[in-house]
Coordinates of C-alpha atoms in Angstrom, one line a residue:
Chain A
M1 CA 4.5 -24.6 6.4
T2 CA 1.9 -26.6 4.4
A3 CA 0.5 -26.0 1.0
E4 CA -2.9 -25.4 2.6
Q5 CA -1.5 -22.7 4.8
I6 CA 0.0 -21.0 1.8
K7 CA -3.2 -21.2 -0.1
M8 CA -5.2 -19.8 2.9
I9 CA -2.8 -16.9 3.2
V10 CA -3.1 -16.0 -0.6
I11 CA -6.9 -16.3 -0.5
A12 CA -6.9 -14.0 2.6
A13 CA -4.8 -11.6 0.6
Q14 CA -7.3 -11.6 -2.3
A15 CA -10.1 -10.9 0.1
A16 CA -8.8 -7.3 0.6
A17 CA -10.5 -4.4 -1.0
T18 CA -9.3 -3.6 -4.6
S19 CA -9.6 -0.3 -6.5
S20 CA -12.4 -0.5 -9.1
F21 CA -12.3 -4.3 -8.8
F22 CA -9.0 -4.1 -10.8
Q23 CA -7.1 -6.6 -8.6
V24 CA -3.7 -5.2 -9.6
Y25 CA -1.3 -7.7 -8.1
S26 CA 0.3 -11.1 -8.3
I27 CA 2.1 -13.1 -5.7
I28 CA 5.1 -15.3 -6.4
G29 CA 6.0 -18.0 -3.9
V30 CA 9.6 -19.0 -4.2
E31 CA 10.4 -22.6 -3.3
D32 CA 13.4 -23.3 -5.4
K33 CA 16.5 -23.4 -3.1
K34 CA 18.9 -21.7 -5.5
K35 CA 16.5 -18.9 -6.2
R36 CA 16.0 -18.4 -2.5
A37 CA 19.7 -18.2 -1.9
K38 CA 20.1 -15.8 -4.8
L39 CA 17.2 -13.6 -3.4
A40 CA 18.8 -13.6 0.0
E41 CA 22.0 -12.2 -1.6
L42 CA 20.1 -9.7 -3.8
T43 CA 18.1 -8.3 -0.8
G44 CA 21.3 -7.4 1.1
N45 CA 22.4 -10.8 2.5
Q46 CA 19.3 -11.4 4.6
S47 CA 19.6 -15.1 5.5
H48 CA 15.9 -15.3 6.6
V49 CA 15.0 -14.9 3.0
E50 CA 16.8 -18.1 2.3
H51 CA 15.8 -20.0 5.4
C52 CA 12.3 -18.9 6.4
G53 CA 9.3 -21.3 6.1
H54 CA 8.0 -19.6 2.9
F55 CA 8.9 -16.6 0.9
F56 CA 6.4 -14.6 -1.1
V57 CA 7.2 -11.8 -3.6
F58 CA 4.3 -9.3 -3.9
C59 CA 4.1 -7.6 -7.3
A60 CA 2.0 -4.8 -8.6
D61 CA 0.6 -6.4 -11.8
L62 CA -1.0 -4.5 -14.7
Y63 CA 0.0 -7.2 -17.2
R64 CA -3.2 -9.1 -16.9
H65 CA -5.1 -5.9 -17.7
L66 CA -3.2 -5.7 -20.9
L67 CA -4.3 -9.3 -21.6
A68 CA -7.9 -8.4 -20.7
G69 CA -7.6 -5.6 -23.2
E70 CA -6.4 -8.0 -25.9
M71 CA -9.3 -10.4 -25.2
E72 CA -11.7 -7.5 -25.6
G73 CA -10.1 -5.9 -28.6
T74 CA -9.2 -2.8 -26.7
D75 CA -5.7 -1.4 -26.6
V76 CA -5.3 -0.4 -23.0
G77 CA -1.4 -0.2 -23.1
A78 CA -1.1 3.6 -22.9
A79 CA -3.7 4.0 -20.1
L80 CA -1.7 1.6 -18.0
E81 CA 1.3 4.0 -18.0
E82 CA -0.4 6.7 -16.1
T83 CA 0.8 7.8 -12.6
E84 CA -2.7 7.1 -11.2
K85 CA -2.5 3.4 -12.4
F86 CA 0.9 3.1 -10.8
M87 CA -0.5 4.3 -7.5
V88 CA -3.4 1.9 -7.7
G89 CA -1.0 -0.9 -8.3
L90 CA 1.0 0.0 -5.1
I91 CA -2.1 0.4 -3.1
D92 CA -3.9 -2.8 -4.2
T93 CA -0.8 -4.9 -3.7
T94 CA -0.1 -3.5 -0.3
L95 CA -3.7 -4.0 0.9
A96 CA -3.5 -7.6 -0.2
A97 CA -0.1 -8.1 1.5
Q98 CA -1.2 -6.8 4.9
N99 CA -4.3 -9.1 4.7
A100 CA -1.8 -12.0 4.1
V101 CA 0.2 -10.9 7.1
L102 CA -2.7 -10.9 9.5
A103 CA -3.9 -14.2 8.2
A104 CA -0.4 -15.7 8.7
E105 CA -0.2 -14.2 12.2
S106 CA -3.6 -15.6 13.0
M107 CA -2.1 -19.0 12.4
G108 CA 0.8 -18.4 14.8
L109 CA 3.2 -17.6 12.1
G110 CA 5.6 -14.6 12.1
I111 CA 6.5 -12.4 9.2
C112 CA 9.1 -10.0 8.0
Y113 CA 8.6 -7.6 5.0
I114 CA 11.6 -7.5 2.8
G115 CA 11.8 -4.0 1.1
G116 CA 15.4 -5.1 0.1
I117 CA 13.7 -6.7 -2.9
R118 CA 13.9 -3.2 -4.4
N119 CA 17.7 -3.1 -4.1
N120 CA 18.1 -4.9 -7.4
L121 CA 14.9 -5.2 -9.3
P122 CA 16.4 -6.0 -12.7
E123 CA 18.1 -9.1 -11.3
V124 CA 15.0 -10.1 -9.3
C125 CA 12.8 -9.8 -12.4
E126 CA 15.2 -11.9 -14.4
L127 CA 15.4 -14.5 -11.7
L128 CA 11.6 -14.8 -11.4
K129 CA 10.9 -14.2 -15.2
I130 CA 8.8 -11.2 -14.4
P131 CA 7.5 -9.4 -17.6
D132 CA 7.0 -5.7 -18.2
R133 CA 4.1 -4.0 -16.4
V134 CA 4.7 -6.2 -13.4
L135 CA 6.7 -4.7 -10.5
P136 CA 8.0 -6.6 -7.4
L137 CA 7.3 -4.3 -4.5
F138 CA 8.5 -6.3 -1.5
G139 CA 9.1 -9.8 -0.3
L140 CA 7.5 -11.4 2.7
A141 CA 9.3 -14.0 4.8
V142 CA 6.9 -16.2 6.8
G143 CA 7.5 -18.9 9.3
Y144 CA 7.2 -20.0 12.9
P145 CA 9.1 -17.4 14.9
D146 CA 11.9 -18.6 17.3
Q147 CA 11.8 -15.3 19.2
E148 CA 9.3 -12.8 20.6
P149 CA 10.8 -9.5 19.7
G150 CA 8.0 -7.3 21.2
Q151 CA 6.7 -4.1 19.6
K152 CA 8.9 -1.0 19.1
P153 CA 7.0 2.1 20.4
R154 CA 5.3 4.0 17.6
L155 CA 4.9 7.7 17.1
P156 CA 2.5 9.3 19.6
F157 CA -1.2 8.9 18.7
E158 CA -1.6 12.7 18.8
H159 CA 1.2 13.1 16.3
I160 CA -0.2 10.6 13.7
Y161 CA -3.9 11.4 14.2
H162 CA -5.3 14.8 13.3
T163 CA -8.9 16.0 13.6
D164 CA -10.6 17.9 10.8
E165 CA -7.3 19.4 9.6
Y166 CA -3.6 18.7 9.5
E167 CA -1.9 20.2 12.6
Q168 CA -0.1 23.3 11.3
D169 CA 1.9 24.3 14.4
K170 CA 5.5 23.3 13.7
N171 CA 6.5 23.8 17.3
K172 CA 3.7 21.5 18.6
L173 CA 4.8 18.8 16.1
K174 CA 8.4 19.1 17.1
K175 CA 7.5 18.9 20.8
Q176 CA 5.6 15.7 20.1
L177 CA 8.7 14.3 18.3
E178 CA 10.9 15.3 21.2
A179 CA 8.6 13.4 23.6
Y180 CA 8.8 10.4 21.2
N181 CA 12.6 10.7 21.1
Q182 CA 12.7 10.2 24.8
S183 CA 10.6 7.0 24.7
I184 CA 12.7 5.6 21.8
T185 CA 16.0 6.4 23.7
E186 CA 14.6 4.5 26.7
Y187 CA 13.5 1.6 24.5
Y188 CA 16.9 1.2 23.0
E189 CA 18.7 1.7 26.3
E190 CA 16.7 -1.0 27.9
R191 CA 17.0 -3.4 25.0
T192 CA 20.7 -3.0 24.6
G193 CA 21.8 -2.5 28.2
G194 CA 22.7 1.1 27.3
A195 CA 24.8 0.4 24.2
R196 CA 22.3 2.3 22.0
T197 CA 20.7 5.6 23.1
E198 CA 19.8 7.3 19.8
R199 CA 16.8 9.5 19.3
W200 CA 14.2 8.7 16.6
T201 CA 14.7 12.0 14.8
E202 CA 18.5 11.3 14.8
Q203 CA 18.1 7.8 13.4
I204 CA 15.5 8.9 10.8
A205 CA 17.3 12.1 9.6
G206 CA 20.5 10.1 9.3
K207 CA 18.8 7.3 7.3
I208 CA 16.3 9.2 5.1
V209 CA 18.9 11.8 3.9
R210 CA 20.7 9.0 2.1
S211 CA 19.8 8.7 -1.6
R212 CA 18.3 5.2 -2.0
R213 CA 17.7 3.1 -5.1
Q214 CA 18.1 5.9 -7.5
Y215 CA 18.0 3.5 -10.4
I216 CA 14.3 2.8 -9.7
R217 CA 13.0 5.8 -11.6
Q218 CA 14.5 4.7 -14.9
F219 CA 13.7 1.1 -14.2
L220 CA 10.0 1.9 -13.7
L221 CA 9.9 3.8 -17.0
A222 CA 11.5 0.9 -18.8
K223 CA 8.9 -1.5 -17.3
R224 CA 6.1 0.8 -18.6
F225 CA 5.1 2.4 -15.4
L226 CA 4.8 6.1 -14.6
L227 CA 5.4 7.2 -18.2
K228 CA 2.6 9.8 -18.0
Chain B
M1 CA -18.7 5.2 16.9
T2 CA -16.9 6.2 20.1
A3 CA -13.6 8.1 20.6
E4 CA -12.2 4.9 22.1
Q5 CA -13.0 2.9 19.0
I6 CA -11.4 5.5 16.8
K7 CA -8.3 5.5 19.0
M8 CA -8.1 1.7 18.9
I9 CA -8.4 1.7 15.1
V10 CA -5.6 4.2 14.8
I11 CA -3.3 2.4 17.2
A12 CA -3.9 -0.9 15.3
A13 CA -3.0 1.0 12.1
Q14 CA 0.3 2.1 13.7
A15 CA 1.1 -1.5 14.7
A16 CA 1.7 -2.4 11.1
A17 CA 5.2 -2.9 9.8
T18 CA 6.9 0.3 8.6
S19 CA 9.8 0.6 6.1
S20 CA 13.1 1.4 8.0
F21 CA 11.0 2.5 11.0
F22 CA 10.1 5.7 9.0
Q23 CA 6.3 5.7 9.8
V24 CA 5.5 7.6 6.6
Y25 CA 1.8 8.4 7.2
S26 CA -0.7 10.6 9.0
I27 CA -4.4 10.0 9.5
I28 CA -7.0 12.7 9.5
G29 CA -10.4 12.1 11.1
V30 CA -13.0 14.3 9.7
E31 CA -15.8 15.2 12.1
D32 CA -16.8 18.6 11.0
K33 CA -20.2 18.3 9.2
K34 CA -19.4 20.9 6.5
K35 CA -16.1 19.4 5.7
R36 CA -17.8 16.0 5.5
A37 CA -20.4 17.3 3.1
K38 CA -17.7 18.9 1.0
L39 CA -15.6 15.7 0.9
A40 CA -18.7 13.7 -0.2
E41 CA -19.1 16.1 -3.1
L42 CA -15.4 16.1 -4.0
T43 CA -15.2 12.3 -4.0
G44 CA -17.9 12.1 -6.6
N45 CA -21.1 12.5 -4.6
Q46 CA -20.6 9.6 -2.3
S47 CA -23.2 10.2 0.4
H48 CA -21.6 7.6 2.7
V49 CA -18.6 9.9 3.0
E50 CA -21.0 12.4 4.6
H51 CA -23.2 10.0 6.6
C52 CA -20.9 7.2 7.8
G53 CA -20.0 6.7 11.4
H54 CA -16.5 8.1 11.0
F55 CA -14.4 9.2 8.1
F56 CA -10.6 8.8 8.0
V57 CA -8.3 10.3 5.3
F58 CA -5.0 8.3 5.1
C59 CA -2.1 10.4 3.9
A60 CA 1.5 9.5 2.9
D61 CA 3.5 11.9 5.1
L62 CA 7.1 12.9 4.6
Y63 CA 6.6 16.3 6.3
R64 CA 7.6 15.0 9.8
H65 CA 10.8 13.7 8.3
L66 CA 11.6 17.2 7.1
L67 CA 11.0 18.4 10.7
A68 CA 13.1 15.6 12.1
G69 CA 15.9 16.8 9.7
E70 CA 15.5 20.4 11.0
M71 CA 15.7 19.2 14.6
E72 CA 19.0 17.4 13.8
G73 CA 20.5 20.1 11.6
T74 CA 20.3 17.9 8.5
D75 CA 18.7 19.1 5.3
V76 CA 16.8 16.0 4.1
G77 CA 14.5 17.9 1.7
A78 CA 16.1 16.7 -1.6
A79 CA 16.2 13.1 -0.4
L80 CA 12.5 13.1 0.3
E81 CA 11.8 13.9 -3.4
E82 CA 13.1 10.5 -4.7
T83 CA 10.8 8.0 -6.3
E84 CA 11.8 5.3 -3.8
K85 CA 10.6 7.6 -0.9
F86 CA 7.3 8.1 -2.7
M87 CA 6.9 4.4 -3.0
V88 CA 7.7 3.9 0.7
G89 CA 5.1 6.5 1.5
L90 CA 2.4 4.7 -0.4
I91 CA 3.4 1.3 1.0
D92 CA 3.6 2.4 4.6
T93 CA 0.3 4.2 4.5
T94 CA -1.5 1.3 2.9
L95 CA -0.1 -1.2 5.4
A96 CA -1.4 1.0 8.2
A97 CA -4.8 1.4 6.5
Q98 CA -5.4 -2.3 6.1
N99 CA -4.6 -2.9 9.7
A100 CA -7.1 -0.2 10.6
V101 CA -9.7 -2.0 8.4
L102 CA -9.2 -5.3 10.1
A103 CA -9.3 -3.8 13.5
A104 CA -12.6 -2.0 12.6
E105 CA -14.1 -5.2 11.1
S106 CA -13.1 -7.1 14.3
M107 CA -15.4 -4.7 16.2
G108 CA -18.3 -5.5 13.9
L109 CA -17.9 -2.3 11.9
G110 CA -17.9 -2.2 8.1
I111 CA -15.6 -0.2 5.8
C112 CA -15.4 1.3 2.4
Y113 CA -12.2 2.7 0.9
I114 CA -12.7 6.0 -0.9
G115 CA -10.2 6.2 -3.8
G116 CA -12.4 9.1 -5.0
I117 CA -10.4 11.3 -2.6
R118 CA -7.8 11.4 -5.5
N119 CA -10.4 13.0 -7.8
N120 CA -9.6 16.4 -6.6
L121 CA -6.5 16.6 -4.4
P122 CA -5.9 20.3 -4.5
E123 CA -9.3 21.0 -3.0
V124 CA -9.0 18.2 -0.5
C125 CA -5.6 19.6 0.6
E126 CA -7.0 23.0 1.0
L127 CA -10.0 21.8 2.9
L128 CA -7.9 19.8 5.4
K129 CA -5.0 22.3 5.4
I130 CA -2.5 19.6 4.2
P131 CA 1.0 20.9 3.6
D132 CA 3.6 20.0 1.0
R133 CA 5.1 16.5 1.3
V134 CA 1.8 15.2 2.6
L135 CA -0.4 13.3 0.1
P136 CA -4.0 12.1 0.8
L137 CA -4.1 8.6 -0.7
F138 CA -7.6 7.4 0.1
G139 CA -10.5 7.9 2.5
L140 CA -12.0 5.3 4.7
A141 CA -15.6 5.3 5.6
V142 CA -16.4 3.3 8.7
G143 CA -19.6 2.5 10.5
Y144 CA -22.1 -0.2 11.5
P145 CA -23.2 -1.8 8.2
D146 CA -26.9 -1.9 7.4
Q147 CA -26.5 -4.6 4.8
E148 CA -24.5 -7.8 4.2
P149 CA -23.2 -7.5 0.6
G150 CA -21.3 -10.7 0.5
Q151 CA -17.9 -11.2 -1.3
K152 CA -17.5 -10.7 -5.0
P153 CA -15.5 -13.7 -6.4
R154 CA -11.8 -12.9 -6.8
L155 CA -9.5 -14.0 -9.6
P156 CA -8.7 -17.7 -9.5
F157 CA -5.9 -18.6 -7.0
E158 CA -3.9 -20.1 -9.8
H159 CA -4.0 -16.9 -11.7
I160 CA -2.8 -14.7 -8.8
Y161 CA -0.3 -17.1 -7.3
H162 CA 2.8 -18.3 -9.2
T163 CA 5.5 -20.7 -8.0
D164 CA 9.2 -19.9 -8.5
E165 CA 8.6 -17.8 -11.6
Y166 CA 5.9 -15.7 -13.2
E167 CA 3.7 -17.7 -15.6
Q168 CA 4.9 -16.8 -19.1
D169 CA 2.2 -18.7 -21.1
K170 CA -0.2 -16.1 -22.4
N171 CA -2.7 -18.6 -23.5
K172 CA -2.8 -20.2 -20.1
L173 CA -3.3 -16.9 -18.5
K174 CA -6.1 -16.0 -20.9
K175 CA -7.8 -19.3 -20.3
Q176 CA -7.8 -18.6 -16.5
L177 CA -9.3 -15.2 -17.3
E178 CA -12.0 -16.8 -19.4
A179 CA -12.9 -19.2 -16.6
Y180 CA -13.1 -16.2 -14.2
N181 CA -15.3 -14.3 -16.7
Q182 CA -17.8 -17.1 -16.5
S183 CA -17.9 -17.0 -12.7
I184 CA -18.3 -13.2 -12.7
T185 CA -21.1 -13.3 -15.3
E186 CA -22.9 -15.8 -13.1
Y187 CA -22.3 -13.7 -10.0
Y188 CA -23.8 -10.6 -11.7
E189 CA -26.7 -12.6 -13.3
E190 CA -27.7 -14.0 -9.9
R191 CA -27.4 -10.7 -8.0
T192 CA -29.3 -8.6 -10.6
G193 CA -31.8 -11.2 -11.8
G194 CA -30.2 -11.2 -15.2
A195 CA -29.9 -7.4 -15.7
R196 CA -26.1 -7.5 -15.7
T197 CA -24.1 -10.2 -17.4
E198 CA -20.8 -8.7 -18.2
R199 CA -17.4 -10.4 -18.2
W200 CA -14.6 -9.3 -15.9
T201 CA -12.3 -8.6 -18.8
E202 CA -15.0 -6.6 -20.5
Q203 CA -15.7 -4.5 -17.4
I204 CA -11.9 -4.0 -16.7
A205 CA -10.8 -3.3 -20.2
G206 CA -13.6 -0.7 -20.5
K207 CA -12.7 1.0 -17.2
I208 CA -8.9 0.8 -17.2
V209 CA -8.6 2.2 -20.8
R210 CA -10.0 5.5 -19.6
S211 CA -7.5 8.1 -18.6
R212 CA -7.9 8.9 -15.0
R213 CA -6.8 11.7 -12.8
Q214 CA -4.2 12.9 -15.2
Y215 CA -3.6 16.1 -13.2
I216 CA -2.0 13.9 -10.5
R217 CA 1.4 13.8 -12.0
Q218 CA 1.8 17.6 -11.9
F219 CA 0.2 17.8 -8.5
L220 CA 2.7 15.3 -7.1
L221 CA 5.6 17.3 -8.4
A222 CA 4.2 20.5 -6.9
K223 CA 3.8 18.8 -3.6
R224 CA 7.5 17.8 -3.7
F225 CA 7.0 14.1 -4.6
L226 CA 8.5 12.1 -7.4
L227 CA 10.9 14.9 -8.5
K228 CA 13.8 12.5 -8.9

């Protein structure tokens, strides 16, 4: 990947909508080989983090707003600690990231989001010298794909999309999930020659019941997020 | 806007990446005129909420995972209350939304995100019959634009994008913000014939210092988010 491609991807990211014009994100491109190897390890031994064409780390960033406050003689520190500001940070950063993804894909590149960056945020922040009020949310591995994995079937349109009010009929919702289970079982059977046959609800219940990244709550407070 | 366009936009939203295949979102399309009028009021008297071609409400949704657990005989309720799961909900929903936006724009439609949906979440949830573990994050007004507003200049590329580590030099960061202030002042001057001349840091410090939506923290806890 070229420096021009990287710049175009970042500029596309910045073109996304931003809450109240706050622009609550920064993007770190990791080129250093040792840092890439370390990040691959920290994200759960994902070798593509080390070997992909380019690796971005998308961070919710309220630090520049602290600086803006300093420049204007306004102490904004306490206001940045509100739950609403944390939410704005997550939303702004993710809007920018998905714009980056579609820009990359439009260039024939492939992408993989790396949520594993949240496995070990203290070490990630140390490695990339990330200050308080800046929170790495996910990585993004980008490069020319060497496979065409196809799209996994998504939940039925009728299950995701509601008109005028949220569907309240539990049995109807469960029937939609059962129909989806069938299409997921077929998808796995076909892809693995019958080796995998699990249902979506089976896979998801088994995964989501596990406590994950429980340290994050304390970590966020220490980084001056979510204090109020 | 046609039903087919709406369906294509939602299917494009669903094509976005999703953390661990969890698909943590639902989308409510609001067609009922009274509900639209009420939502316009609740979001701070934004008449486009009432009068746009179509109005979507994007919700982080962990309710279906509770149902998936019920179907599999697994009590996942407590696990859904973790901070990490809340973050996944915000990220998944926002990835889907930005895909929806780019799909809509590719059809010649224009969009406006409506963060004002968070002004009054209890009433929004009542109006749209939204259960616990489902959180409206933002609205999205979509329709054929009757103006071409142009793009507001974004923060300088060098300020947003860091290589290998976060820029630690405060003075350098502040100089970048000063340069940006200049371009924002020029942008406003030109657009308003000199009526507005404010700096970005001035605008942002003045806005972000205000406490916003302080009720949200308690509301989230009541909706079974962020309890751990």
